[in-house]
Coordinates of C-alpha atoms in Angstrom, one line a residue:
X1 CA 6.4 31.3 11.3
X2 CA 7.1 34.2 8.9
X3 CA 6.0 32.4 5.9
X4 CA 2.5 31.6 7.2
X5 CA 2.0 35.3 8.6
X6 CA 2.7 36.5 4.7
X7 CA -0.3 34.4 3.7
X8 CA -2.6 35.1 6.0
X9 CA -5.6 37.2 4.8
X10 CA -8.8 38.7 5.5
X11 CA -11.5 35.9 6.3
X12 CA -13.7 35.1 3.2
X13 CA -17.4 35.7 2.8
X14 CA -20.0 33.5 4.8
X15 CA -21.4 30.9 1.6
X16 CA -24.7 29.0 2.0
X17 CA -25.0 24.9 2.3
X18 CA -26.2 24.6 -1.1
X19 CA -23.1 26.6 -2.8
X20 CA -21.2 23.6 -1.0
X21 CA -23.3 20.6 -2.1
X22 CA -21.5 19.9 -4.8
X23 CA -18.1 19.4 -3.4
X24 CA -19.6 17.5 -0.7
X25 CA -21.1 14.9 -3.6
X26 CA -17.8 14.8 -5.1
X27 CA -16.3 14.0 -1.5
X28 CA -18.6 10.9 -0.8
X29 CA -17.8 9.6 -4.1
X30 CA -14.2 10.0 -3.8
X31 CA -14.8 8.2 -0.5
X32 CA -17.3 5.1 -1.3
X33 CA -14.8 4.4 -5.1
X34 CA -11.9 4.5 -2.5
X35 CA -13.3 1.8 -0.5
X36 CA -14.7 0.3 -3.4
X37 CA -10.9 0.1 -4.6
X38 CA -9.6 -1.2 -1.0
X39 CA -12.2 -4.0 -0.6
X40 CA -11.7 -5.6 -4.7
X41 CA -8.0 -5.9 -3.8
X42 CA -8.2 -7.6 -0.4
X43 CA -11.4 -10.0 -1.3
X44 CA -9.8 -10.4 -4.9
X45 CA -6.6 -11.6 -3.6
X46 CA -8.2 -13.7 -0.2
X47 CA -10.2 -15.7 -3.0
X48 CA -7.0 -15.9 -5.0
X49 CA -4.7 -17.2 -2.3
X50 CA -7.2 -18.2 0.5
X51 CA -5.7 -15.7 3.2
X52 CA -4.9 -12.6 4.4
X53 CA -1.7 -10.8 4.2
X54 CA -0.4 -8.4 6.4
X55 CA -1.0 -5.8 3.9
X56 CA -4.1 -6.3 3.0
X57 CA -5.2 -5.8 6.7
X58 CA -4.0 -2.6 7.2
X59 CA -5.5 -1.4 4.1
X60 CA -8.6 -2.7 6.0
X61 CA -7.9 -1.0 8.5
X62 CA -7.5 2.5 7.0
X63 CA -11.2 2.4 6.1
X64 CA -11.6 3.5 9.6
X65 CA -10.7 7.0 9.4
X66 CA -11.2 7.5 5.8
X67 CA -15.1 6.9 7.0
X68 CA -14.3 9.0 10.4
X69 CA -12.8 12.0 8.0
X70 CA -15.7 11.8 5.4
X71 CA -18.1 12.2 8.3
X72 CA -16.3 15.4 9.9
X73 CA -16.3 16.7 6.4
X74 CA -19.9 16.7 6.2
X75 CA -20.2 18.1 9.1
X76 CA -17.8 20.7 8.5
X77 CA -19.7 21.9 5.0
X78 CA -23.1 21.7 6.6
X79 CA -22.2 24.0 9.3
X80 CA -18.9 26.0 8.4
X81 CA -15.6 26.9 9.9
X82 CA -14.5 30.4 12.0
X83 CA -12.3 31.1 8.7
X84 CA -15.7 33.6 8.2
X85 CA -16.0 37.2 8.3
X86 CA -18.1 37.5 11.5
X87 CA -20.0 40.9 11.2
X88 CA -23.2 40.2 12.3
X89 CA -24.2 36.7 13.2
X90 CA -26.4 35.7 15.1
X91 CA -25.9 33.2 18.6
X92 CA -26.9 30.0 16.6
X93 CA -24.9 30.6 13.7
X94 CA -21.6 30.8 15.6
X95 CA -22.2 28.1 17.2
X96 CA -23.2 26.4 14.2
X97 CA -19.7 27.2 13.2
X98 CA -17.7 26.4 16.4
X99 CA -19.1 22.5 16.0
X100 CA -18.0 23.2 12.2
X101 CA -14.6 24.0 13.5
X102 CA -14.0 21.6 15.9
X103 CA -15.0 19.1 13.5
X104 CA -12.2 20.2 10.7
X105 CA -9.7 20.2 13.6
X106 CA -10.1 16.7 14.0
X107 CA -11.1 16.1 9.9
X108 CA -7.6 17.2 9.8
X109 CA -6.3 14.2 12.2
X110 CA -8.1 11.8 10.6
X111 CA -7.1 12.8 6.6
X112 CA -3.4 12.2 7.8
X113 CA -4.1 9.0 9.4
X114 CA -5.4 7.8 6.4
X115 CA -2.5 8.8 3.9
X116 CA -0.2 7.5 6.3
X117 CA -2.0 4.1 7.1
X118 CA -1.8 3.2 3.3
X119 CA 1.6 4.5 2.9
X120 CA 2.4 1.6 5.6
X121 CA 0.7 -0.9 3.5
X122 CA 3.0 0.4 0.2
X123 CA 5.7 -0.1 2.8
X124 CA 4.7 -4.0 4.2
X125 CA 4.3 -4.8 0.5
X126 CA 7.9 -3.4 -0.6
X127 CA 9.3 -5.5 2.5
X128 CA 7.7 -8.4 1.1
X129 CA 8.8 -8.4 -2.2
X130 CA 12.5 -7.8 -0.8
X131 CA 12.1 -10.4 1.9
X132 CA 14.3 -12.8 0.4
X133 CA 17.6 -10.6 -0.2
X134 CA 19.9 -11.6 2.5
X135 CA 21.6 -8.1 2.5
X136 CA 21.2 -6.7 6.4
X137 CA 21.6 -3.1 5.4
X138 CA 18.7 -3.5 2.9
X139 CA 16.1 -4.7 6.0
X140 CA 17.7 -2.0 8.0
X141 CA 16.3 0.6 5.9
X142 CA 12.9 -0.5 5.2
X143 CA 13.0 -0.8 9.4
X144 CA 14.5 2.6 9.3
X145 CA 11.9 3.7 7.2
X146 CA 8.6 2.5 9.3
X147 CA 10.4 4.7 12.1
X148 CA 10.8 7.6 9.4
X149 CA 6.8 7.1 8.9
X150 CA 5.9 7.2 12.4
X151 CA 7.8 10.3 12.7
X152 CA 6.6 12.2 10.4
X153 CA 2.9 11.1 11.2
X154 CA 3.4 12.6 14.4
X155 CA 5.3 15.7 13.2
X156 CA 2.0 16.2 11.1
X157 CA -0.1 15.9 13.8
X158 CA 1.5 18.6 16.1
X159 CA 1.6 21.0 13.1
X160 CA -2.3 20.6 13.1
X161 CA -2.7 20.9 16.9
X162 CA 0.1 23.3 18.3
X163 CA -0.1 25.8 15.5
X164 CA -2.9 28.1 17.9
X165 CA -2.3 29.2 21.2
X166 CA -4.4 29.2 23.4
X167 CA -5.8 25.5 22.1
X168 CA -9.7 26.6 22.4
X169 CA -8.8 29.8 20.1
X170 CA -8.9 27.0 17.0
X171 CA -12.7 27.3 17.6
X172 CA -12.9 30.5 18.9
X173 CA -15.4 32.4 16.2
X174 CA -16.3 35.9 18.7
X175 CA -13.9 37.7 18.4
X176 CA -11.8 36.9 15.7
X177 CA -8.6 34.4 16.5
X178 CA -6.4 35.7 13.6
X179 CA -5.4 34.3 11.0
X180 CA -3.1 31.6 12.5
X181 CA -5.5 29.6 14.2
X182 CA -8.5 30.0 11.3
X183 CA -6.3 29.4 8.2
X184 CA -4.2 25.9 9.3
X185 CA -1.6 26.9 7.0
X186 CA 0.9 25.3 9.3
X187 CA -0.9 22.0 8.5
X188 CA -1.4 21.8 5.0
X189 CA 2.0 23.0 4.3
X190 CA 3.6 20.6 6.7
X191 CA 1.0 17.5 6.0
X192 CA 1.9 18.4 2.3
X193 CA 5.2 18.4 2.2
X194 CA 5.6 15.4 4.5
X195 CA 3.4 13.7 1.9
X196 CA 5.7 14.4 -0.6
X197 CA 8.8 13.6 1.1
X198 CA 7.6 9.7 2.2
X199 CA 6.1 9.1 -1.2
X200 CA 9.3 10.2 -3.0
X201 CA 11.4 7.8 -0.5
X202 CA 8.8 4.7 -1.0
X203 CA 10.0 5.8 -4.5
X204 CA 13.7 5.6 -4.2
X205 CA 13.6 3.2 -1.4
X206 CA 13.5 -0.5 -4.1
X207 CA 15.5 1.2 -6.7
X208 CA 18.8 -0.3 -5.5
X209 CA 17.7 -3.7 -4.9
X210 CA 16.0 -4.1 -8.5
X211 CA 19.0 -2.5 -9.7
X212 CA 21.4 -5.2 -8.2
X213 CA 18.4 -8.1 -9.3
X214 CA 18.9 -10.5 -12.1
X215 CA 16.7 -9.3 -14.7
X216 CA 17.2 -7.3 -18.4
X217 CA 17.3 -3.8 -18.2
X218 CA 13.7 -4.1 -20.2
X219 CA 12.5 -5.6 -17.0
X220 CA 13.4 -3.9 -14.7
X221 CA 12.3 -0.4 -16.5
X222 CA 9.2 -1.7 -16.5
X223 CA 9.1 -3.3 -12.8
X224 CA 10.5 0.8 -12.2
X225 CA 7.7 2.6 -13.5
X226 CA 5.0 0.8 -12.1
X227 CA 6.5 1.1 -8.0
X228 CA 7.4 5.3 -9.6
X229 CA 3.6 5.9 -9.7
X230 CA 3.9 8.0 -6.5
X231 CA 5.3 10.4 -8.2
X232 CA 1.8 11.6 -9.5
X233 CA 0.5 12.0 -6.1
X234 CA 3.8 14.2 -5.4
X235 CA 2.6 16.4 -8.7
X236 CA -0.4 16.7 -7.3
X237 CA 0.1 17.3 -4.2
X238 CA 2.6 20.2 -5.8
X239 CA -0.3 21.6 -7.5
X240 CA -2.8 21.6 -4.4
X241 CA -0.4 23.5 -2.2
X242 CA 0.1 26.5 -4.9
X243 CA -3.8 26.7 -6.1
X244 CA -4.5 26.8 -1.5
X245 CA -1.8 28.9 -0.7
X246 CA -4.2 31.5 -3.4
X247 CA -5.8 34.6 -0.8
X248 CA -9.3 33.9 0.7
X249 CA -9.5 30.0 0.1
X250 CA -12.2 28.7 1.3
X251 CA -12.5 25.8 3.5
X252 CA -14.6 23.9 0.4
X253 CA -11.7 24.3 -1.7
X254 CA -9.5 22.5 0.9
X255 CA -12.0 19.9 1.3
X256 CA -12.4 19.2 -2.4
X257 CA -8.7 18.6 -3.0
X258 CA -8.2 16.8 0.1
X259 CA -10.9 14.0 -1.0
X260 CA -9.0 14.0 -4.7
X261 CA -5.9 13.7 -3.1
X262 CA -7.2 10.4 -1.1
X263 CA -8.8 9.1 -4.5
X264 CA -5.5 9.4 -6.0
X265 CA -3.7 7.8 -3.1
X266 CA -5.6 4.9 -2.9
X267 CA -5.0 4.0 -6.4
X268 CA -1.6 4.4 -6.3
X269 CA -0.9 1.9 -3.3
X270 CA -3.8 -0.2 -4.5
X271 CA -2.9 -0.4 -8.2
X272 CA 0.0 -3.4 -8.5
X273 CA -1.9 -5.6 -6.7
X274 CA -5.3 -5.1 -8.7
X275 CA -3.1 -5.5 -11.5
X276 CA -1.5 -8.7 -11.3
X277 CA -5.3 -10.1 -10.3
X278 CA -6.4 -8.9 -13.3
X279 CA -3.6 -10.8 -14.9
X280 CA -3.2 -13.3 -13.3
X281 CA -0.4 -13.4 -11.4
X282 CA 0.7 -13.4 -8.4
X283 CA 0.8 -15.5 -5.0
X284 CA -2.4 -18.3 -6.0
X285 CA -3.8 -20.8 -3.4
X286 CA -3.1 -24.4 -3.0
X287 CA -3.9 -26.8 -5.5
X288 CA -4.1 -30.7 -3.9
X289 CA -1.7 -32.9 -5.4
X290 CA -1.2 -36.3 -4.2
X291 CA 2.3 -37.0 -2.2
X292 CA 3.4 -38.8 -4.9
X293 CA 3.0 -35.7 -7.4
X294 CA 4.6 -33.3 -5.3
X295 CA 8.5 -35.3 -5.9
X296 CA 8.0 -37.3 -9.0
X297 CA 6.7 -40.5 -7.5
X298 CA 4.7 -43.0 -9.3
X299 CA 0.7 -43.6 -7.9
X300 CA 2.3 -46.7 -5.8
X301 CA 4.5 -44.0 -3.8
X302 CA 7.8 -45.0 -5.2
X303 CA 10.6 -43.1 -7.2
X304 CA 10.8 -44.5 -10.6
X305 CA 13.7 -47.3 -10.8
X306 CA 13.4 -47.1 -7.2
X307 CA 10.7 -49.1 -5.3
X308 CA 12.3 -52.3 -5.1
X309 CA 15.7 -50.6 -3.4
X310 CA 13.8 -48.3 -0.7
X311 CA 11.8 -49.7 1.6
X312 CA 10.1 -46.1 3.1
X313 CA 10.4 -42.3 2.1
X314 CA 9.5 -39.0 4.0
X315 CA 7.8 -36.6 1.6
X316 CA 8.0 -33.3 2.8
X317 CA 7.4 -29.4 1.3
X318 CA 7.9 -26.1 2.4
X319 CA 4.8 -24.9 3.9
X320 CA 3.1 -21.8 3.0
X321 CA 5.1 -21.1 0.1
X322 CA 4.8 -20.4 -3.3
X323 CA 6.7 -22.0 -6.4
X324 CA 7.9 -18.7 -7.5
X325 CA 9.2 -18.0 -3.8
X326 CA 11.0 -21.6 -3.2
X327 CA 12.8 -20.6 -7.0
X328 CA 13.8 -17.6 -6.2
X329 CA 15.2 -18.8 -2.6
X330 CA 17.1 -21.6 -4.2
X331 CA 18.9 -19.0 -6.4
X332 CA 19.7 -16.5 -4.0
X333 CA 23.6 -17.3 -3.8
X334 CA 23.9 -16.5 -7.2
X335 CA 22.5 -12.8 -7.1
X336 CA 19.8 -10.8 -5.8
X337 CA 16.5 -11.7 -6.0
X338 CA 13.0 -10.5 -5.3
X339 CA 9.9 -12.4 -4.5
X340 CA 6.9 -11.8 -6.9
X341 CA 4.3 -10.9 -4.3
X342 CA 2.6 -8.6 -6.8
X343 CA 3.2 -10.5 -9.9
X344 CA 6.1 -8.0 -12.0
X345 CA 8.4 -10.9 -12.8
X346 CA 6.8 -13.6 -13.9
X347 CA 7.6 -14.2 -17.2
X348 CA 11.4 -13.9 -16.7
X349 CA 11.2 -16.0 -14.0
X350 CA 8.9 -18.6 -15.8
X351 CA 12.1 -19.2 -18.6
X352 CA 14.5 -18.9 -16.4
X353 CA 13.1 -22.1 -14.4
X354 CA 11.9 -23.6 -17.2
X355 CA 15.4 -24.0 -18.8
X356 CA 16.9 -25.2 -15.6
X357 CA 14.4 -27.7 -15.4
X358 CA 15.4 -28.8 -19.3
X359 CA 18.9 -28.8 -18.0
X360 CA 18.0 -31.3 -15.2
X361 CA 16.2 -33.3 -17.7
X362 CA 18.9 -33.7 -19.9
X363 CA 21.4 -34.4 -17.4
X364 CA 18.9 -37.3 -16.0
X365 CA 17.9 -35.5 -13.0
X366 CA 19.9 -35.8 -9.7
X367 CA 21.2 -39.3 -8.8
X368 CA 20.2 -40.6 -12.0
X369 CA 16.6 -40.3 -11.7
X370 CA 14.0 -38.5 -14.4
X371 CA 13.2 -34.9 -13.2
X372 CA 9.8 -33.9 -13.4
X373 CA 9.0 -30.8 -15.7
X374 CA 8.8 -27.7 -14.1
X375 CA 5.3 -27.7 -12.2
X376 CA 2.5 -24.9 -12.8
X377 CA 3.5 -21.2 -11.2
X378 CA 0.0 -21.4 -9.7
X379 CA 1.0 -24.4 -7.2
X380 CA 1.6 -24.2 -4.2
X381 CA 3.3 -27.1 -1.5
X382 CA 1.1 -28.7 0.7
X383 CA 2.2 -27.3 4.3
X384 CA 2.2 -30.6 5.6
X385 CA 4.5 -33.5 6.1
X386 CA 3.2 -37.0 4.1
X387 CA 5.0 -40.5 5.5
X388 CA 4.7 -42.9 2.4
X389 CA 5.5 -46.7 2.9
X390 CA 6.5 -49.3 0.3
X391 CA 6.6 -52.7 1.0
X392 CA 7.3 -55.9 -1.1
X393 CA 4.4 -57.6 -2.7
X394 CA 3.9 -61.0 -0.5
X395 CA 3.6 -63.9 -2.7

């Protein structure tokens, strides 16, 4: 393309190992504090809640090539790149630096794979916390939006590996391939601006829905800024692409921003959930309660006023869900409403329940029995069905 031909320039100087070493420190850290991040927020909320969510696996799973990538990047500042001015080197040099390009070509693969894998845990999680608006067009477009993802992955992935023809020039170091196939500008310019353009829609993508929930404009500021925080890796990212797009950049200034760029990316999709552990909020695991806890039976399994009119009664709870989630289904007809996966509405929704609750209470319950208070937003129902049986006292 015309605009890549305008930045390409001469090759820069060959540098030494140890001119590298430090970026190559600052890479494994940026690596071992990213998984360090990844691994507190899935064992943090497994001990919470006793189980994995679909989330929290793929985040697992995009350990895989940040590892992969870390290790090509080593590779790739131990030996070097053909993006080197070639006059006189000698046999095991280049190839020191053909391995060294082969290696970036598929550092390159492996850096996307991992922005994009997390991006597809943000998205799970969003899909989660909207689960329970029954709007179709709303599902639609977080569906629409894992298709968007895919796409552009793959768009990013044939501007890494069709941007130099023929495909062996990418490692070509004797004679010189040009500028084209040494430089990957056609990559970091399309991985970049992909990366803007999905974090900016993960962005705009709940904005509608919290607009349309039940909550104070207070709330829902706040609930705002905390899903906006992608918007610092789309400043960054901003920043990256002008300070690269600089004449001779070396291939240790790409890989320094790269590893900053997945430190801040991890934090970003990691940072909700590690906040409402820390607070304390959030889906929790089970807490036994006898069956006749769960519906406001006495220890003898009977409703209060009502053990010498019923003779049996099926106990039974919603399994696998949480108090905040059974709340917020039983006021769906009234408005929109969002499940509190990550903990953001807790407070609002702990009044809000509380004073219907007090309602019931002072109404006498339904039927004429006592309602229990509201119970603790920790519980959760036992997923199980409990048959209680009450018979008369023989005399």
């Amino acid at each position: 393309m015309e605009v890549f031909r305008r930045l390409a320039t001469e090759a820069p100087e060959l540098r030494a190992f140890r001119d590298d070493k430090p970026t190559l420190l600052v890479s494994w850290w940026c690596t071992f504090f990213s998984i360090t991040v990844i691994l507190t927020r899935v064992c943090g909320r497994y001990i919470r809640a006793e189980r994995f969510f679909p989330e929290d696996g793929i985040m697992m799973a995009s350990i895989i090539p940040l590892l992969i990538r870390m290790g090509l990047a080593h590779v790739v500042l131990l030996f070097g790149t053909n993006n080197i001015v070639t006059t006189g080197l000698s046999e095991s040099t280049i190839k020191r630096h053909e391995i060294g390009s082969k290696a970036v070509l598929a550092a390159r693969v492996f850096y996307a794979a991992y922005l994009w894998t997390i991006k597809l845990s943000s998205t799970t999680f969003l899909y989660t916390l909207i689960s329970s608006v029954r709007r179709h067009n709303q599902h639609d477009l977080m569906r629409y939006f894992y298709i968007f993802l895919g796409l552009t992955f793959f768009g990013t992935l044939m501007a890494d590996l069709t941007e130099c023809t023929p495909f062996t020039h990418y490692w070509q170091v004797v004679p010189d391939p040009g500028p084209k196939c040494r430089q990957g500008y056609a990559f970091l310019f399309s991985n970049g601006v992909l990366h803007m353009v999905t974090n900016l829609v993960l962005v705009i993508l709940p904005l509608p829905i919290i607009a349309r929930s039940k909550l104070t404009w207070k709330q829902k500021t706040s609930i705002i800024i905390r899903l906006s925080l992608p918007i610092l890796s789309i400043a960054y990212t901003s920043y990256a692409l002008y300070k690269l797009s600089v004449p001779r950049t070396t291939q240790q200034h790409r890989t320094l921003y790269a590893s900053l760029d997945i430190l801040l990316s991890t934090f970003i999709a990691n940072v909700l959930v590690l906040l409402s552990l820390w607070q304390d909020r959030g889906f929790k695991k089970s807490k036994f309660q006898l069956p006749s806890e769960i519906n406001g039976m006495n220890k003898f399994g009977s409703f209060a006023g009502d053990a010498k009119r019923r003779g049996s009664r099926r106990v039974s709870s919603k399994a696998g869900l949480a108090d905040d989630e059974i709340y917020l289904r039983k006021r769906q007809e009234e408005g929109i409403e969002l499940n509190d996966v990550g903990g953001l509405m807790r407070k609002p929704m702990e009044k809000a329940r509380f004073r219907e609750w007090e309602r019931d209470g002072e109404r006498g319950g339904e039927n004429g029995r006592n309602t229990p208070g509201p119970p603790g937003m920790g519980d959760i129902r036992v997923a199980q069905s409990w048959l209680v049986e009450v018979e008369e006292d023989k005399v």
